[in-house]
Tab-separated table of C-alpha atoms in Angstrom:
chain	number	residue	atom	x	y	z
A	1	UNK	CA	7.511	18.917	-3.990
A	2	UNK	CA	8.916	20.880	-0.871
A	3	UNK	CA	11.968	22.814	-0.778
A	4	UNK	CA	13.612	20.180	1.751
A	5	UNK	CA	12.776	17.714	-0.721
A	6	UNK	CA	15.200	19.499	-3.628
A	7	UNK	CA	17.732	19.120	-0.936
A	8	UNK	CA	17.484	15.696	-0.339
A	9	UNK	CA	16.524	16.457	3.280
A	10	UNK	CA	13.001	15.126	3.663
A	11	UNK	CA	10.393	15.626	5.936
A	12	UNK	CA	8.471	12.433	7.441
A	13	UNK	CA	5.230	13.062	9.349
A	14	UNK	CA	4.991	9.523	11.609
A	15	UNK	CA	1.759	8.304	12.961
A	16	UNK	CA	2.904	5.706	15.167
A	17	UNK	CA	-1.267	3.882	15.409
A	18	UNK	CA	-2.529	2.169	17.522
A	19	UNK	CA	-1.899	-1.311	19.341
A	20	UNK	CA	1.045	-3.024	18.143
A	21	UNK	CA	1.619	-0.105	15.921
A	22	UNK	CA	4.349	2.021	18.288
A	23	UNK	CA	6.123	-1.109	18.062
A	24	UNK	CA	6.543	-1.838	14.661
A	25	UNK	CA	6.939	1.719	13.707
A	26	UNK	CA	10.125	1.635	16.104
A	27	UNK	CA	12.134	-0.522	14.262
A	28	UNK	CA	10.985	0.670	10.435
A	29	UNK	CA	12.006	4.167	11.876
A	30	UNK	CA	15.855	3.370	13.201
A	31	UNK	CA	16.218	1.348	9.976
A	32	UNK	CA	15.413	3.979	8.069
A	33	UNK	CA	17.714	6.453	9.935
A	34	UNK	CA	20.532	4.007	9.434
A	35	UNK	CA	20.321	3.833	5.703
A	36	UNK	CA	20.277	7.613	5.463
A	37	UNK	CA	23.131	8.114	7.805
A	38	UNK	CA	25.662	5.292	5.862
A	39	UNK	CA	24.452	6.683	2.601
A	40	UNK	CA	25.881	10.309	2.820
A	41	UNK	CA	22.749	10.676	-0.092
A	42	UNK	CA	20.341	11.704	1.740
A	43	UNK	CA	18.317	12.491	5.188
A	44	UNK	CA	15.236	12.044	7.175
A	45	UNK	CA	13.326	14.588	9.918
A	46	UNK	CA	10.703	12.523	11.329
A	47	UNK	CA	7.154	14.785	12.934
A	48	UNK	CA	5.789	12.483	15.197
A	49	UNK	CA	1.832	12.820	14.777
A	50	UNK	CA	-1.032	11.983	16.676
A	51	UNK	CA	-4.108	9.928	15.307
A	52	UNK	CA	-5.748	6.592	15.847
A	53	UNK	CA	-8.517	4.989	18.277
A	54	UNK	CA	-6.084	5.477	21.548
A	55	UNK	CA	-6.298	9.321	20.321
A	56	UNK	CA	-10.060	9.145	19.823
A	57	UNK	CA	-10.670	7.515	23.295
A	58	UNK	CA	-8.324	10.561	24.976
A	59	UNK	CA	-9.808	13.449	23.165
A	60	UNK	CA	-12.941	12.696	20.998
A	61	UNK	CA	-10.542	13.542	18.221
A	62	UNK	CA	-9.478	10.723	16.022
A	63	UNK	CA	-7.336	12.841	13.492
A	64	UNK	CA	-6.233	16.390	15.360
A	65	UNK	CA	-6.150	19.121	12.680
A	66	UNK	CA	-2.516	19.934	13.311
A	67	UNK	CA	-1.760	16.254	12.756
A	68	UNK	CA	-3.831	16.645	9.120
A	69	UNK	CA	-1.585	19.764	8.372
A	70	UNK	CA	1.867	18.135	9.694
A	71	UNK	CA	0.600	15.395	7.411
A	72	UNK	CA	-0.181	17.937	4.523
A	73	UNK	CA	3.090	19.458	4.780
A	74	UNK	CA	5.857	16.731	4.678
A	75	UNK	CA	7.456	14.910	1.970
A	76	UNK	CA	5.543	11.289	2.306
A	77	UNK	CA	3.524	10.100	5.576
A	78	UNK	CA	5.162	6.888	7.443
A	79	UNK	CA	1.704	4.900	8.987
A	80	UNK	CA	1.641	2.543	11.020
A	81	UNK	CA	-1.774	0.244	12.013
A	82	UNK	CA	-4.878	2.061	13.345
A	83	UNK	CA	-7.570	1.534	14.817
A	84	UNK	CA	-9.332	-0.951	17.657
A	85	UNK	CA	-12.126	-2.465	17.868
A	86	UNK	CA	-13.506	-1.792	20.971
A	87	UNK	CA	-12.850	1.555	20.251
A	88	UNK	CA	-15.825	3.478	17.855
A	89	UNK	CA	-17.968	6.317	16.821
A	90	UNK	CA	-20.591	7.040	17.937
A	91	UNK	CA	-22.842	5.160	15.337
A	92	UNK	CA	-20.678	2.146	15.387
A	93	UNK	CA	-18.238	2.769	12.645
A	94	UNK	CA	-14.248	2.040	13.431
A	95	UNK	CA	-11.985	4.837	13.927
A	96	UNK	CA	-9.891	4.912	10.173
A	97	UNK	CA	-7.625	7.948	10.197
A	98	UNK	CA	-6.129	5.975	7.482
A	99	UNK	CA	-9.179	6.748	5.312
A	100	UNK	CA	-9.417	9.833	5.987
A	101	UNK	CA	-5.867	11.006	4.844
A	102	UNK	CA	-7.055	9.465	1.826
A	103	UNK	CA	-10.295	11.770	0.994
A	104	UNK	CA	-8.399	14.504	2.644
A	105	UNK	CA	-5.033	14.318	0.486
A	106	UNK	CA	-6.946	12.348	-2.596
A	107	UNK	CA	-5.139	10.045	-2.283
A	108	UNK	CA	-6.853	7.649	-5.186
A	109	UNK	CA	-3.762	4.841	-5.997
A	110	UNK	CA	-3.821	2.103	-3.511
A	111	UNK	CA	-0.863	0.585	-4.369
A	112	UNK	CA	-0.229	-3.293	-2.963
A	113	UNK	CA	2.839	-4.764	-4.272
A	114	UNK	CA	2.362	-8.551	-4.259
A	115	UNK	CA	6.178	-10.519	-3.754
A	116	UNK	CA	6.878	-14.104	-3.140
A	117	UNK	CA	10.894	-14.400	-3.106
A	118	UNK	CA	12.849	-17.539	-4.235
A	119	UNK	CA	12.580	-20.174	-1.699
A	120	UNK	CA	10.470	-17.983	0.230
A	121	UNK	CA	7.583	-20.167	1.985
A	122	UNK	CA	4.149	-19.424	0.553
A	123	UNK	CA	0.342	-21.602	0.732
A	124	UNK	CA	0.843	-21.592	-2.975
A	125	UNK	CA	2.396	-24.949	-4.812
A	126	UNK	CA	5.364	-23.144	-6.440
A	127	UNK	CA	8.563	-24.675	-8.319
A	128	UNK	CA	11.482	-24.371	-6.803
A	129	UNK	CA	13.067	-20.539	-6.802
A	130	UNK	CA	10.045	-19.585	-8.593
A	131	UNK	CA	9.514	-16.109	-7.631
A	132	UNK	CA	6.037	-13.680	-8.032
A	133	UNK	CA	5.749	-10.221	-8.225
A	134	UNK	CA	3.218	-8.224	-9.421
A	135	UNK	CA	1.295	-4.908	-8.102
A	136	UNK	CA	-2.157	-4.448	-7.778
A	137	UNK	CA	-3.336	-0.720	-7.837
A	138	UNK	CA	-6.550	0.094	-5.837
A	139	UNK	CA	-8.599	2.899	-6.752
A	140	UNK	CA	-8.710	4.289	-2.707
A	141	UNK	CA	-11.239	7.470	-2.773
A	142	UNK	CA	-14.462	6.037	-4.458
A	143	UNK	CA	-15.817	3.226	-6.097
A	144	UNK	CA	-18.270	1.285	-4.014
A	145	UNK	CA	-16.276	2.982	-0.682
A	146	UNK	CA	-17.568	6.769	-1.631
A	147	UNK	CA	-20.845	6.338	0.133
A	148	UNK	CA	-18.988	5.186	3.327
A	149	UNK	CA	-20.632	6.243	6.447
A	150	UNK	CA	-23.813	8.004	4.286
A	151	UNK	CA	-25.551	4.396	3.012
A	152	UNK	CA	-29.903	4.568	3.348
A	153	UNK	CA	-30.724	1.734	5.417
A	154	UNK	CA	-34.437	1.629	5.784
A	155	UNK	CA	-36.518	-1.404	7.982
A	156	UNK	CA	-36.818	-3.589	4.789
A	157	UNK	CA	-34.230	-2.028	2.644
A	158	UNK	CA	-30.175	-1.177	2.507
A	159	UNK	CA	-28.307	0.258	-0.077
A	160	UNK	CA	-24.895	1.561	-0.750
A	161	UNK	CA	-23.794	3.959	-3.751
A	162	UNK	CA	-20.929	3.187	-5.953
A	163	UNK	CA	-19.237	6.285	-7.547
A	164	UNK	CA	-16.849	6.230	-10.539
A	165	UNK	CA	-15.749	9.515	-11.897
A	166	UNK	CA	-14.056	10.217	-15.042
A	167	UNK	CA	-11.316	12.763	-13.917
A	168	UNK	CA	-10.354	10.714	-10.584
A	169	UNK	CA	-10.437	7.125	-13.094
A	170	UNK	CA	-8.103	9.232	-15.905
A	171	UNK	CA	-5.610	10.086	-12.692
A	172	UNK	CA	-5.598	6.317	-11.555
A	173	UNK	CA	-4.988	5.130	-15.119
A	174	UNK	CA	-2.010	7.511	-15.964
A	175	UNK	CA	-0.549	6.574	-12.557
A	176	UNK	CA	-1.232	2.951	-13.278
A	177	UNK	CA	0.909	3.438	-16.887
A	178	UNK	CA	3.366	5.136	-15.520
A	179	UNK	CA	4.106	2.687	-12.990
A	180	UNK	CA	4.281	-0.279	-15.191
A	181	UNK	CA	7.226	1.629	-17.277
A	182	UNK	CA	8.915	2.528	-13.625
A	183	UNK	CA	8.681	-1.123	-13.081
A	184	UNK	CA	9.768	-2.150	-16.636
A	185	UNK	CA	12.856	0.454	-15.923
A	186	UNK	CA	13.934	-1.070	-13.009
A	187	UNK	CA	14.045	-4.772	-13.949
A	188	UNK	CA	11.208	-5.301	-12.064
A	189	UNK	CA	8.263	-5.770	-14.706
A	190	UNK	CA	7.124	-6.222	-17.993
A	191	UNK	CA	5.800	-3.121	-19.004
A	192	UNK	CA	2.005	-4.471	-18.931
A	193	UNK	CA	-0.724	-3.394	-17.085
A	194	UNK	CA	-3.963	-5.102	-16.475
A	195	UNK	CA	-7.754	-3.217	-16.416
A	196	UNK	CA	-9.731	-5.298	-13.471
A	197	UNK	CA	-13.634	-4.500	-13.703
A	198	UNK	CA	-16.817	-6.415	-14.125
A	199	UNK	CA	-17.719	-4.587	-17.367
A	200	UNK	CA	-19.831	-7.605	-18.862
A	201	UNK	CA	-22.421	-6.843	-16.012
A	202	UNK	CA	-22.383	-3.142	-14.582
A	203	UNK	CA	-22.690	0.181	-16.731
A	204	UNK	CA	-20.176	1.925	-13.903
A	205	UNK	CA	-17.229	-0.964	-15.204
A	206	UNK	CA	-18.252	-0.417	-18.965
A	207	UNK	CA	-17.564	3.058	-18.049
A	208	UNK	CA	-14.070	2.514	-16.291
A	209	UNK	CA	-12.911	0.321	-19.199
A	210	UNK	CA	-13.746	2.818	-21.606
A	211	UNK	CA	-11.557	5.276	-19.718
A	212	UNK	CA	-8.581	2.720	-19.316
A	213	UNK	CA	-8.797	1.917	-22.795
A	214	UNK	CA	-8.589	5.875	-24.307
A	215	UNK	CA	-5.706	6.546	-21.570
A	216	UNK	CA	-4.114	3.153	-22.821
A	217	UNK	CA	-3.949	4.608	-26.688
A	218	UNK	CA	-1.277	6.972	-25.055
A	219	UNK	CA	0.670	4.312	-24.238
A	220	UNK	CA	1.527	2.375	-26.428
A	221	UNK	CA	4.854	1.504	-24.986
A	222	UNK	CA	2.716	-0.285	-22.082
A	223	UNK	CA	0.385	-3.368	-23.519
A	224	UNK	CA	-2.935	-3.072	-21.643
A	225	UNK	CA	-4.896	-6.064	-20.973
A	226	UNK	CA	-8.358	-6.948	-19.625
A	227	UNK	CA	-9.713	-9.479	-16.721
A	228	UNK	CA	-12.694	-9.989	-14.968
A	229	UNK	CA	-12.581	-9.358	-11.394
A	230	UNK	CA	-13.902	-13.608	-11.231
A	231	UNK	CA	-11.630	-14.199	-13.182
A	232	UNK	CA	-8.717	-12.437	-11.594
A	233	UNK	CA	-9.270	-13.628	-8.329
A	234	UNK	CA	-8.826	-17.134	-9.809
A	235	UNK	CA	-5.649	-16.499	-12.106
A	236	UNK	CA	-4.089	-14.993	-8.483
A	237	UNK	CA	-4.069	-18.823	-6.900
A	238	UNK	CA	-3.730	-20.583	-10.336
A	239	UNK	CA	-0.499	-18.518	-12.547
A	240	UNK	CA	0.052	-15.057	-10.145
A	241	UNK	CA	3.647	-15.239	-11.874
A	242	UNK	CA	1.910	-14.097	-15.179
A	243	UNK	CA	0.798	-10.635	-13.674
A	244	UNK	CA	2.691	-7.270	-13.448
A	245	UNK	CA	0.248	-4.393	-12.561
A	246	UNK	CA	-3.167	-4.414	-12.629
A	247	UNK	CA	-5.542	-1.770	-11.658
A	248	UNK	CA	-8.720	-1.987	-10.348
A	249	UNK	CA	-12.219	-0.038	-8.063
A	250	UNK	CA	-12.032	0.150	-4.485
A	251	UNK	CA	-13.520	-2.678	-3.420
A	252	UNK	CA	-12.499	-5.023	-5.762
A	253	UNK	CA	-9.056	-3.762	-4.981
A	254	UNK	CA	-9.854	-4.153	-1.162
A	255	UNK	CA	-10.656	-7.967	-1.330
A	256	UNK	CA	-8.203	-8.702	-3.997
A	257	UNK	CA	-5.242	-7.333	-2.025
A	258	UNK	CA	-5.855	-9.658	0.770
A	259	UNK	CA	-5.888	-12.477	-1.409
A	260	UNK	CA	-2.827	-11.008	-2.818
A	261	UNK	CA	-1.126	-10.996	1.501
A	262	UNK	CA	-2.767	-14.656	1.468
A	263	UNK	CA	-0.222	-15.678	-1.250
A	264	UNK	CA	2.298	-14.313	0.611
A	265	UNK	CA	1.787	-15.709	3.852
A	266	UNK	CA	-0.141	-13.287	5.431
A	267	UNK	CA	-0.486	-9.393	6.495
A	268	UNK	CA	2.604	-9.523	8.180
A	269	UNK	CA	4.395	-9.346	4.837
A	270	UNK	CA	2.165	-6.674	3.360
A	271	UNK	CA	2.987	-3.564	2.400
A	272	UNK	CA	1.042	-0.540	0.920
A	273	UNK	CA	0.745	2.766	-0.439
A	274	UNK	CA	-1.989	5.347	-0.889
A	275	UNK	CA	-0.494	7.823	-3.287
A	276	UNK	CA	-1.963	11.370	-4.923
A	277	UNK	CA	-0.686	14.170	-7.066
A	278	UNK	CA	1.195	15.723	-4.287
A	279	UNK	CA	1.232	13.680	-1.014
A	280	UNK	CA	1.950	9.702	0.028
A	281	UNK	CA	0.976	7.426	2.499
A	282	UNK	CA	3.237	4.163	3.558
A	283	UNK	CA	1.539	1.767	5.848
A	284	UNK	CA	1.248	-2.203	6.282
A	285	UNK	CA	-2.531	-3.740	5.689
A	286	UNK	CA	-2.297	-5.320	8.726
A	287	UNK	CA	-4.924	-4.094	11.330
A	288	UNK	CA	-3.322	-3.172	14.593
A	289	UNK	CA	-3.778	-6.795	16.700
A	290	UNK	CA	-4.613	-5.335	20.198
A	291	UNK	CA	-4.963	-9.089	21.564
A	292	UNK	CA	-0.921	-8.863	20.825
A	293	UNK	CA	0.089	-5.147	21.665
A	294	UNK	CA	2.941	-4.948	24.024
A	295	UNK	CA	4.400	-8.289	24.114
A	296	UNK	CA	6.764	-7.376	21.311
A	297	UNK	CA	5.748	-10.200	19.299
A	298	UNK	CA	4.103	-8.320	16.603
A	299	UNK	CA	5.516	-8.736	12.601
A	300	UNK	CA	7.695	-5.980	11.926
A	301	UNK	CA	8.092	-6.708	8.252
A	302	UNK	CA	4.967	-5.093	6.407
A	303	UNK	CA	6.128	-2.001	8.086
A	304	UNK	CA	9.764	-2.243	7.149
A	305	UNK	CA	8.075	-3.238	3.422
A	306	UNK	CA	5.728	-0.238	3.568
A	307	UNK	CA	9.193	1.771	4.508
A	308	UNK	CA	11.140	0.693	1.273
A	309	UNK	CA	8.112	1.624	-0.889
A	310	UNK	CA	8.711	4.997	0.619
A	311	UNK	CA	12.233	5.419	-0.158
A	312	UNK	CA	11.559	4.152	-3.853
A	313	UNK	CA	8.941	6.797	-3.851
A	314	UNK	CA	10.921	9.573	-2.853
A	315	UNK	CA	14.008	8.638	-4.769
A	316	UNK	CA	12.225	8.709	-8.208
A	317	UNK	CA	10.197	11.861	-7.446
A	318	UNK	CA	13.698	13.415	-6.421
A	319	UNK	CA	16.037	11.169	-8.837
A	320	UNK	CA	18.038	9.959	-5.710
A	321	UNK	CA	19.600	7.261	-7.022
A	322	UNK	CA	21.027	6.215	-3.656
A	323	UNK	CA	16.972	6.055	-2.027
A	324	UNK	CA	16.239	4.022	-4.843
A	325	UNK	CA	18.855	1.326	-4.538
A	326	UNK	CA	18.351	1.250	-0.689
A	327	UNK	CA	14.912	0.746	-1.589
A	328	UNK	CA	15.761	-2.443	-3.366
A	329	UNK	CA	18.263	-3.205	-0.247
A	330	UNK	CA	15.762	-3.578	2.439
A	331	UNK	CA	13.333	-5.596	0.306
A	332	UNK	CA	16.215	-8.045	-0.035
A	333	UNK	CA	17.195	-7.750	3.736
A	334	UNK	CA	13.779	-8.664	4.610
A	335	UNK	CA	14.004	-11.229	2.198
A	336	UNK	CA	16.588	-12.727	3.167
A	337	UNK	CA	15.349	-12.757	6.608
A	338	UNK	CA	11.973	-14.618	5.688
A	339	UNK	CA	13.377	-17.093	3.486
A	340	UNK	CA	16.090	-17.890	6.229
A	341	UNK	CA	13.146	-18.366	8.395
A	342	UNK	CA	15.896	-18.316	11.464
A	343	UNK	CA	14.589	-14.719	12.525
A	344	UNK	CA	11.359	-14.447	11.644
A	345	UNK	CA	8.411	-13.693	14.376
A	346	UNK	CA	5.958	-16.530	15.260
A	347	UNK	CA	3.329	-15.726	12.293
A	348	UNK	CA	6.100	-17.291	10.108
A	349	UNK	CA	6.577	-19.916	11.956
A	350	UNK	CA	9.846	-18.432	13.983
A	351	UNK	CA	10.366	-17.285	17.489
A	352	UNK	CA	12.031	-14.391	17.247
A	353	UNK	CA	10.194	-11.271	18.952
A	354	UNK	CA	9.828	-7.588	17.048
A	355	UNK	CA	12.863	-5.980	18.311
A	356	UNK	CA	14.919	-9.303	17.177
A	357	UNK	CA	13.034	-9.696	13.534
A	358	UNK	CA	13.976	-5.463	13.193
A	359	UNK	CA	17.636	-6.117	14.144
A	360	UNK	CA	18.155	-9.186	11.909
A	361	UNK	CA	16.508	-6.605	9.056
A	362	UNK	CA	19.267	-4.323	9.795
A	363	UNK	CA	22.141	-6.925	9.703
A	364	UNK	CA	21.361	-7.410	6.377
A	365	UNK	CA	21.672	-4.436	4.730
């Protein structure tokens, strides 16, 4: 925690992305300075950061070390969408900055809130003012992801490594506990958390469970549970309303969190964390939709999501109690907005264009 932190003066490093990123990082950003300039609680410095594809193309740089120390450095990391796809290495890979804040800052919770609001419009068959949410916790630095970039591919062959490691799986689990009481503490859970593997078939799952199940003897305040990741991705379409937080590998976590933005309504109402010991990153799931960039049509929401995650983040780490409620504020503002449906951009079926879905954020709260 940083000395501007204690003060309730906190540090923001902003990487605005790539494509329609600069544009829904503009609104998040003013909404954010509004609620910390009618709270009187609290304040924001924002360290504008370069990174992304557009950065690559420039420079041959994709993440600039000074952007990976301004990162480093602040309080929690505001992110908006990266990458393009016309834009690569050198052996075809896509330009992830993203991922590598996450091996650089170990950053091993990937945390994807799942939230369908009363009335709120969703592919699911739901009864009426039925409302979901859960969280689903992604392991984000190994799992079936650690041999990224490094798999043997041979003429007749390919294979990828999946890495599970007991001190990184211990961290995810006691971060996975203690957010299921946070939750429970706030009204928003039920103090349960959920163990996601496929432990009837792989000895790396066997081994993961084990490690859930000795962390969840020191909790006994939390009931732990079990599911199959089959079986999970089923229980997601079928009863999602019975879930509070499960936790889960990489790439299970990966595909099951865009099931999770499917029951939603899509990426545009998305947000995410990637959160470690000492640093956070806030950023939608959304890629950054360079058939759309600068027509101002993009949705603005995941971002503005992504933002209120960070303000409940910082407000518990720093017991702001002011952060915290505004937190809960702007996930109500947007909301409101989506369940209106009056204001919403065209992914949701409305007209309105970024700068108008932003503003009608902002005369909610």
């Amino acid at each position: 925690m940083s000395g501007t932190q204690m003060a309730n003066k906190f540090e923001i490093a902003v990487f605005n992305g790539d494509g329609i990123g600069p544009e829904i990082m503009e609104p998040t950003v003013a909404i954010l300075k509004s609620l910390a300039d009618a709270s009187g609680a609290y304040s924001f410095k924002f360290d504008f950061a370069d990174a992304g594809a557009s950065h690559y193309a420039k420079t041959g740089v994709s993440l600039p070390e000074a952007s990976l120390e301004s990162a480093r450095n602040a309080d929690a990391i505001l992110l908006s969408a990266m990458g393009l796809p016309s834009v690569r290495y050198e052996d075809g890979t896509e330009i992830s900055p993203q991922i590598d804040l996450r091996k650089e800052l170990n950053l091993f919770a990937g945390v994807r809130p799942v939230r369908i609001a009363p009335g709120q419009k969703s592919p699911l068959k739901l009864e009426e003012n039925q409302a979901i949410d859960f969280v689903l916790i992604r392991e984000s630095t190994e799992g079936l992801f650690y041999s990224q970039g490094k798999g043997e591919v041979t003429k007749d062959s390919a294979s990828e490594t999946m890495m599970i490691t007991r001190q990184t799986s211990e961290d995810l689990f006691q971060f996975a506990f203690s957010l299921a009481k946070q939750r429970k503490a706030l009204n928003q859970g039920k103090g349960e958390l959920t163990c996601v593997d496929k432990a009837n078939v792989f000895r790396a799952f066997a081994f993961f469970r084990d490690i859930f199940d000795k962390e969840a003897a020191k909790h006994t305040d939390v009931t732990a549970k079990h599911a199959y990741v089959d079986a999970t991705a089923l229980w997601m379409v079928t009863k999602p309303w019975d879930f509070d937080v499960l936790v889960t590998e990489n790439m299970f976590g990966d595909i099951l969190s865009d099931l999770g933005a499917g029951l939603m309504g899509g990426l545009g109402l998305a947000p995410s964390a990637d959160i470690g010991k000492h640093n956070a990153v806030f950023q939608p799931c959304h890629g950054s939709a360079p058939d759309i960039a600068g027509q101002n049509i993009a949705n603005p929401f995941a971002m503005i999501l992504s933002a209120a995650m960070m303000l409940e983040w910082l407000g518990l780490k720093a017991d702001n109690q002011q952060m915290i409620k505004d937190a809960q504020l702007l996930r109500d503002a947007v909301d409101a907005v989506v369940v209106d449906g009056k204001k919403t951009t065209r992914d949701l079926g409305g007209s309105s264009n970024t700068t108008q879905a932003g503003e009608a954020v902002m005369e909610r709260l």
